[in-house]
């Protein structure tokens, strides 16, 4: 079940995770906070490095915490949102 609490400043969403672990795996509570202003980078390479690290950390946290079906549907939703960027025009360069 997902529910949201909306206030003037915060928007919180609770997402269910696996109810049981397999083997010795322990599923711990996880909280993701998105609350800081993005820094102004002097170099494009600094921004790229930050985006890469934050994206990788977020993906790892979600992969480790979400049930497989939720993770798969998240990937589906993200790809659908960006689908137009994957369109290859026909006849270019011919």
CSV table of N, CA and C in Angstrom, one decimal:
chain,number,residue,atom,x,y,z
A,1,UNK,N,0.8,-1.2,0.0
A,1,UNK,CA,0.0,0.0,0.0
A,1,UNK,C,0.9,1.2,0.0
A,2,UNK,N,0.5,2.2,-0.8
A,2,UNK,CA,1.2,3.5,-0.8
A,2,UNK,C,0.3,4.6,-0.4
A,3,UNK,N,0.7,5.4,0.5
A,3,UNK,CA,-0.1,6.6,0.8
A,3,UNK,C,0.8,7.8,0.9
A,4,UNK,N,0.2,8.9,0.8
A,4,UNK,CA,1.1,10.2,0.8
A,4,UNK,C,0.5,11.1,1.8
A,5,UNK,N,1.3,11.9,2.4
A,5,UNK,CA,0.9,12.9,3.3
A,5,UNK,C,1.5,14.2,2.7
A,6,UNK,N,0.6,15.2,2.4
A,6,UNK,CA,1.1,16.4,1.8
A,6,UNK,C,0.9,17.6,2.7
A,7,UNK,N,1.9,18.3,2.9
A,7,UNK,CA,1.9,19.5,3.7
A,7,UNK,C,2.3,20.7,2.9
A,8,UNK,N,2.5,21.8,3.5
A,8,UNK,CA,3.0,23.0,2.7
A,8,UNK,C,4.4,22.8,2.2
A,9,UNK,N,5.2,22.0,2.9
A,9,UNK,CA,6.6,21.9,2.5
A,9,UNK,C,7.0,20.5,2.2
A,10,UNK,N,6.4,19.5,2.8
A,10,UNK,CA,6.8,18.1,2.6
A,10,UNK,C,5.8,17.3,1.8
A,11,UNK,N,6.3,16.3,1.1
A,11,UNK,CA,5.5,15.4,0.4
A,11,UNK,C,6.2,14.0,0.7
A,12,UNK,N,5.5,13.2,1.6
A,12,UNK,CA,6.1,11.9,2.0
A,12,UNK,C,5.3,10.8,1.4
A,13,UNK,N,6.0,9.8,1.0
A,13,UNK,CA,5.4,8.6,0.4
A,13,UNK,C,6.0,7.4,1.2
A,14,UNK,N,5.1,6.5,1.6
A,14,UNK,CA,5.6,5.2,2.2
A,14,UNK,C,5.4,4.1,1.2
A,15,UNK,N,6.4,3.4,1.0
A,15,UNK,CA,6.4,2.3,0.0
A,15,UNK,C,6.7,1.0,0.8
A,16,UNK,N,5.9,0.0,0.5
A,16,UNK,CA,6.1,-1.3,1.2
A,16,UNK,C,7.3,-2.0,0.6
A,17,UNK,N,8.0,-2.7,1.5
A,17,UNK,CA,9.2,-3.5,1.1
A,17,UNK,C,8.8,-5.0,1.3
A,18,UNK,N,9.8,-5.8,1.0
A,18,UNK,CA,9.6,-7.3,1.2
A,18,UNK,C,9.2,-7.5,2.6
A,19,UNK,N,8.3,-8.4,2.8
A,19,UNK,CA,7.8,-8.7,4.2
A,19,UNK,C,8.7,-9.7,4.9
A,20,UNK,N,9.5,-10.5,4.1
A,20,UNK,CA,10.4,-11.5,4.7
A,20,UNK,C,11.7,-11.6,3.8
A,21,UNK,N,12.7,-11.9,4.5
A,21,UNK,CA,14.0,-12.1,3.8
A,21,UNK,C,14.3,-13.5,3.5
A,22,UNK,N,15.1,-13.8,2.6
A,22,UNK,CA,15.5,-15.2,2.3
A,22,UNK,C,16.9,-15.4,2.9
A,23,UNK,N,17.1,-16.6,3.5
A,23,UNK,CA,18.4,-16.9,4.0
A,23,UNK,C,18.8,-16.0,5.1
A,24,UNK,N,20.0,-15.5,5.1
A,24,UNK,CA,20.6,-14.6,6.1
A,24,UNK,C,20.3,-13.2,5.8
A,25,UNK,N,19.6,-12.9,4.7
A,25,UNK,CA,19.4,-11.5,4.3
A,25,UNK,C,18.4,-10.8,5.3
A,26,UNK,N,18.8,-9.6,5.7
A,26,UNK,CA,17.9,-8.8,6.6
A,26,UNK,C,17.5,-7.6,5.9
A,27,UNK,N,16.2,-7.4,5.9
A,27,UNK,CA,15.6,-6.2,5.2
A,27,UNK,C,15.4,-5.1,6.3
A,28,UNK,N,16.1,-4.0,6.2
A,28,UNK,CA,16.0,-3.0,7.2
A,28,UNK,C,15.2,-1.8,6.6
A,29,UNK,N,14.6,-1.0,7.5
A,29,UNK,CA,13.9,0.2,7.1
A,29,UNK,C,14.9,1.1,6.3
A,30,UNK,N,14.4,1.8,5.3
A,30,UNK,CA,15.2,2.7,4.6
A,30,UNK,C,14.4,4.0,4.4
A,31,UNK,N,15.1,5.1,4.5
A,31,UNK,CA,14.4,6.4,4.3
A,31,UNK,C,15.3,7.2,3.3
A,32,UNK,N,14.7,7.7,2.2
A,32,UNK,CA,15.4,8.5,1.2
A,32,UNK,C,14.9,9.9,1.4
A,33,UNK,N,15.8,10.8,1.7
A,33,UNK,CA,15.4,12.2,1.8
A,33,UNK,C,15.9,13.0,0.7
A,34,UNK,N,15.0,13.8,0.1
A,34,UNK,CA,15.4,14.7,-1.0
A,34,UNK,C,15.1,16.0,-0.5
A,35,UNK,N,16.1,16.7,0.0
A,35,UNK,CA,15.8,17.9,0.7
A,35,UNK,C,16.9,19.0,0.6
A,36,UNK,N,17.9,18.8,-0.2
A,36,UNK,CA,18.9,19.8,-0.3
A,36,UNK,C,18.9,20.5,-1.7
A,37,UNK,N,19.2,21.8,-1.7
A,37,UNK,CA,19.4,22.5,-2.9
A,37,UNK,C,20.6,21.9,-3.7
A,38,UNK,N,20.4,21.8,-5.0
A,38,UNK,CA,21.5,21.3,-5.8
A,38,UNK,C,22.6,22.3,-5.9
A,39,UNK,N,23.9,21.9,-5.7
A,39,UNK,CA,25.0,22.9,-5.7
A,39,UNK,C,25.2,23.5,-7.1
A,40,UNK,N,25.8,24.6,-7.1
A,40,UNK,CA,26.3,25.2,-8.4
A,40,UNK,C,27.7,24.7,-8.7
A,41,UNK,N,27.8,24.0,-9.8
A,41,UNK,CA,29.1,23.4,-10.2
A,41,UNK,C,29.8,24.4,-11.1
A,42,UNK,N,31.2,24.4,-10.9
A,42,UNK,CA,32.0,25.2,-11.7
A,42,UNK,C,32.3,24.6,-13.0
A,43,UNK,N,32.4,23.2,-13.0
A,43,UNK,CA,32.7,22.4,-14.2
A,43,UNK,C,31.6,21.4,-14.5
A,44,UNK,N,31.3,21.2,-15.8
A,44,UNK,CA,30.3,20.2,-16.2
A,44,UNK,C,30.7,18.8,-15.7
A,45,UNK,N,32.0,18.5,-15.6
A,45,UNK,CA,32.5,17.2,-15.1
A,45,UNK,C,32.1,17.0,-13.7
A,46,UNK,N,32.1,18.1,-12.9
A,46,UNK,CA,31.7,17.9,-11.5
A,46,UNK,C,30.2,17.6,-11.4
A,47,UNK,N,29.4,18.2,-12.2
A,47,UNK,CA,27.9,17.9,-12.2
A,47,UNK,C,27.7,16.4,-12.6
A,48,UNK,N,28.4,16.0,-13.7
A,48,UNK,CA,28.3,14.6,-14.2
A,48,UNK,C,28.7,13.6,-13.1
A,49,UNK,N,29.8,13.9,-12.4
A,49,UNK,CA,30.2,13.0,-11.3
A,49,UNK,C,29.2,12.9,-10.2
A,50,UNK,N,28.6,14.0,-9.8
A,50,UNK,CA,27.6,14.1,-8.8
A,50,UNK,C,26.3,13.3,-9.2
A,51,UNK,N,25.9,13.6,-10.5
A,51,UNK,CA,24.7,12.9,-11.0
A,51,UNK,C,24.9,11.4,-11.0
A,52,UNK,N,26.1,11.0,-11.4
A,52,UNK,CA,26.5,9.5,-11.5
A,52,UNK,C,26.4,8.9,-10.2
A,53,UNK,N,27.1,9.5,-9.2
A,53,UNK,CA,27.1,8.9,-7.8
A,53,UNK,C,25.8,8.9,-7.2
A,54,UNK,N,25.0,10.0,-7.3
A,54,UNK,CA,23.7,10.0,-6.6
A,54,UNK,C,22.7,9.0,-7.3
A,55,UNK,N,22.8,8.9,-8.6
A,55,UNK,CA,21.9,8.0,-9.4
A,55,UNK,C,22.3,6.5,-9.0
A,56,UNK,N,23.5,6.2,-8.9
A,56,UNK,CA,24.0,4.9,-8.6
A,56,UNK,C,23.6,4.5,-7.1
A,57,UNK,N,23.8,5.5,-6.2
A,57,UNK,CA,23.4,5.2,-4.8
A,57,UNK,C,21.9,5.0,-4.7
A,58,UNK,N,21.1,5.8,-5.4
A,58,UNK,CA,19.7,5.7,-5.3
A,58,UNK,C,19.2,4.4,-5.9
A,59,UNK,N,19.8,4.0,-7.0
A,59,UNK,CA,19.4,2.7,-7.7
A,59,UNK,C,19.7,1.5,-6.8
A,60,UNK,N,20.9,1.6,-6.2
A,60,UNK,CA,21.3,0.5,-5.3
A,60,UNK,C,20.4,0.3,-4.1
A,61,UNK,N,20.1,1.5,-3.5
A,61,UNK,CA,19.2,1.5,-2.3
A,61,UNK,C,17.8,0.9,-2.7
A,62,UNK,N,17.3,1.3,-3.8
A,62,UNK,CA,15.9,0.9,-4.2
A,62,UNK,C,16.0,-0.6,-4.6
A,63,UNK,N,17.0,-1.0,-5.3
A,63,UNK,CA,17.2,-2.4,-5.7
A,63,UNK,C,17.2,-3.3,-4.5
A,64,UNK,N,17.9,-2.9,-3.5
A,64,UNK,CA,18.1,-3.7,-2.3
A,64,UNK,C,16.9,-3.7,-1.4
A,65,UNK,N,16.0,-2.7,-1.5
A,65,UNK,CA,14.9,-2.6,-0.6
A,65,UNK,C,13.5,-3.0,-1.2
A,66,UNK,N,13.3,-2.8,-2.4
A,66,UNK,CA,12.0,-3.0,-3.0
A,66,UNK,C,11.8,-4.5,-3.5
A,67,UNK,N,10.6,-5.0,-3.4
A,67,UNK,CA,10.3,-6.3,-4.0
A,67,UNK,C,10.6,-6.2,-5.5
A,68,UNK,N,10.9,-7.3,-6.1
A,68,UNK,CA,11.3,-7.4,-7.5
A,68,UNK,C,10.2,-6.8,-8.4
A,69,UNK,N,8.9,-7.1,-8.1
A,69,UNK,CA,7.8,-6.6,-8.9
A,69,UNK,C,7.7,-5.0,-8.9
A,70,UNK,N,7.9,-4.5,-7.7
A,70,UNK,CA,7.9,-3.0,-7.6
A,70,UNK,C,9.1,-2.4,-8.3
A,71,UNK,N,10.3,-3.0,-8.2
A,71,UNK,CA,11.5,-2.5,-8.8
A,71,UNK,C,11.3,-2.5,-10.3
A,72,UNK,N,10.7,-3.6,-10.8
A,72,UNK,CA,10.5,-3.8,-12.3
A,72,UNK,C,9.5,-2.7,-12.8
A,73,UNK,N,8.5,-2.5,-12.1
A,73,UNK,CA,7.5,-1.5,-12.5
A,73,UNK,C,8.0,-0.1,-12.4
A,74,UNK,N,8.9,0.2,-11.5
A,74,UNK,CA,9.6,1.5,-11.4
A,74,UNK,C,10.5,1.7,-12.7
A,75,UNK,N,11.2,0.7,-13.0
A,75,UNK,CA,12.0,0.7,-14.2
A,75,UNK,C,11.2,1.0,-15.5
A,76,UNK,N,10.0,0.2,-15.5
A,76,UNK,CA,9.1,0.4,-16.7
A,76,UNK,C,8.6,1.9,-16.7
A,77,UNK,N,8.2,2.4,-15.6
A,77,UNK,CA,7.7,3.8,-15.5
A,77,UNK,C,8.8,4.8,-15.9
A,78,UNK,N,10.0,4.6,-15.5
A,78,UNK,CA,11.1,5.5,-15.8
A,78,UNK,C,11.4,5.4,-17.3
A,79,UNK,N,11.4,4.2,-17.9
A,79,UNK,CA,11.7,4.1,-19.4
A,79,UNK,C,10.5,4.7,-20.2
A,80,UNK,N,9.3,4.5,-19.7
A,80,UNK,CA,8.2,5.1,-20.5
A,80,UNK,C,8.3,6.7,-20.4
A,81,UNK,N,8.7,7.2,-19.3
A,81,UNK,CA,8.8,8.7,-19.2
A,81,UNK,C,9.9,9.2,-20.2
A,82,UNK,N,10.9,8.4,-20.4
A,82,UNK,CA,12.0,8.9,-21.3
A,82,UNK,C,12.0,8.2,-22.7
A,83,UNK,N,10.9,7.6,-23.0
A,83,UNK,CA,10.8,6.8,-24.3
A,83,UNK,C,11.1,7.6,-25.5
A,84,UNK,N,10.7,8.9,-25.5
A,84,UNK,CA,10.9,9.7,-26.7
A,84,UNK,C,12.4,10.0,-27.0
A,85,UNK,N,13.2,9.8,-26.0
A,85,UNK,CA,14.7,10.0,-26.1
A,85,UNK,C,15.3,8.9,-26.8
A,86,UNK,N,14.6,7.7,-26.9
A,86,UNK,CA,15.2,6.5,-27.5
A,86,UNK,C,14.7,6.4,-29.0
A,87,UNK,N,14.0,7.3,-29.5
A,87,UNK,CA,13.5,7.2,-30.9
A,87,UNK,C,14.7,7.5,-31.9
A,88,UNK,N,14.8,6.6,-32.8
A,88,UNK,CA,15.8,6.8,-33.9
A,88,UNK,C,15.1,7.1,-35.2
A,89,UNK,N,15.4,8.3,-35.7
A,89,UNK,CA,14.8,8.6,-37.0
A,89,UNK,C,15.3,7.8,-38.2
A,90,UNK,N,14.3,7.4,-39.0
A,90,UNK,CA,14.7,6.6,-40.2
A,90,UNK,C,15.1,7.5,-41.3
A,91,UNK,N,16.1,7.0,-42.1
A,91,UNK,CA,16.5,7.7,-43.3
A,91,UNK,C,17.5,8.8,-43.1
A,92,UNK,N,18.0,8.9,-41.9
A,92,UNK,CA,19.0,9.9,-41.6
A,92,UNK,C,20.4,9.5,-42.2
A,93,UNK,N,20.9,10.4,-43.0
A,93,UNK,CA,22.3,10.1,-43.5
A,93,UNK,C,22.2,9.3,-44.8
A,94,UNK,N,21.0,9.0,-45.3
A,94,UNK,CA,20.9,8.2,-46.6
A,94,UNK,C,20.7,9.1,-47.8
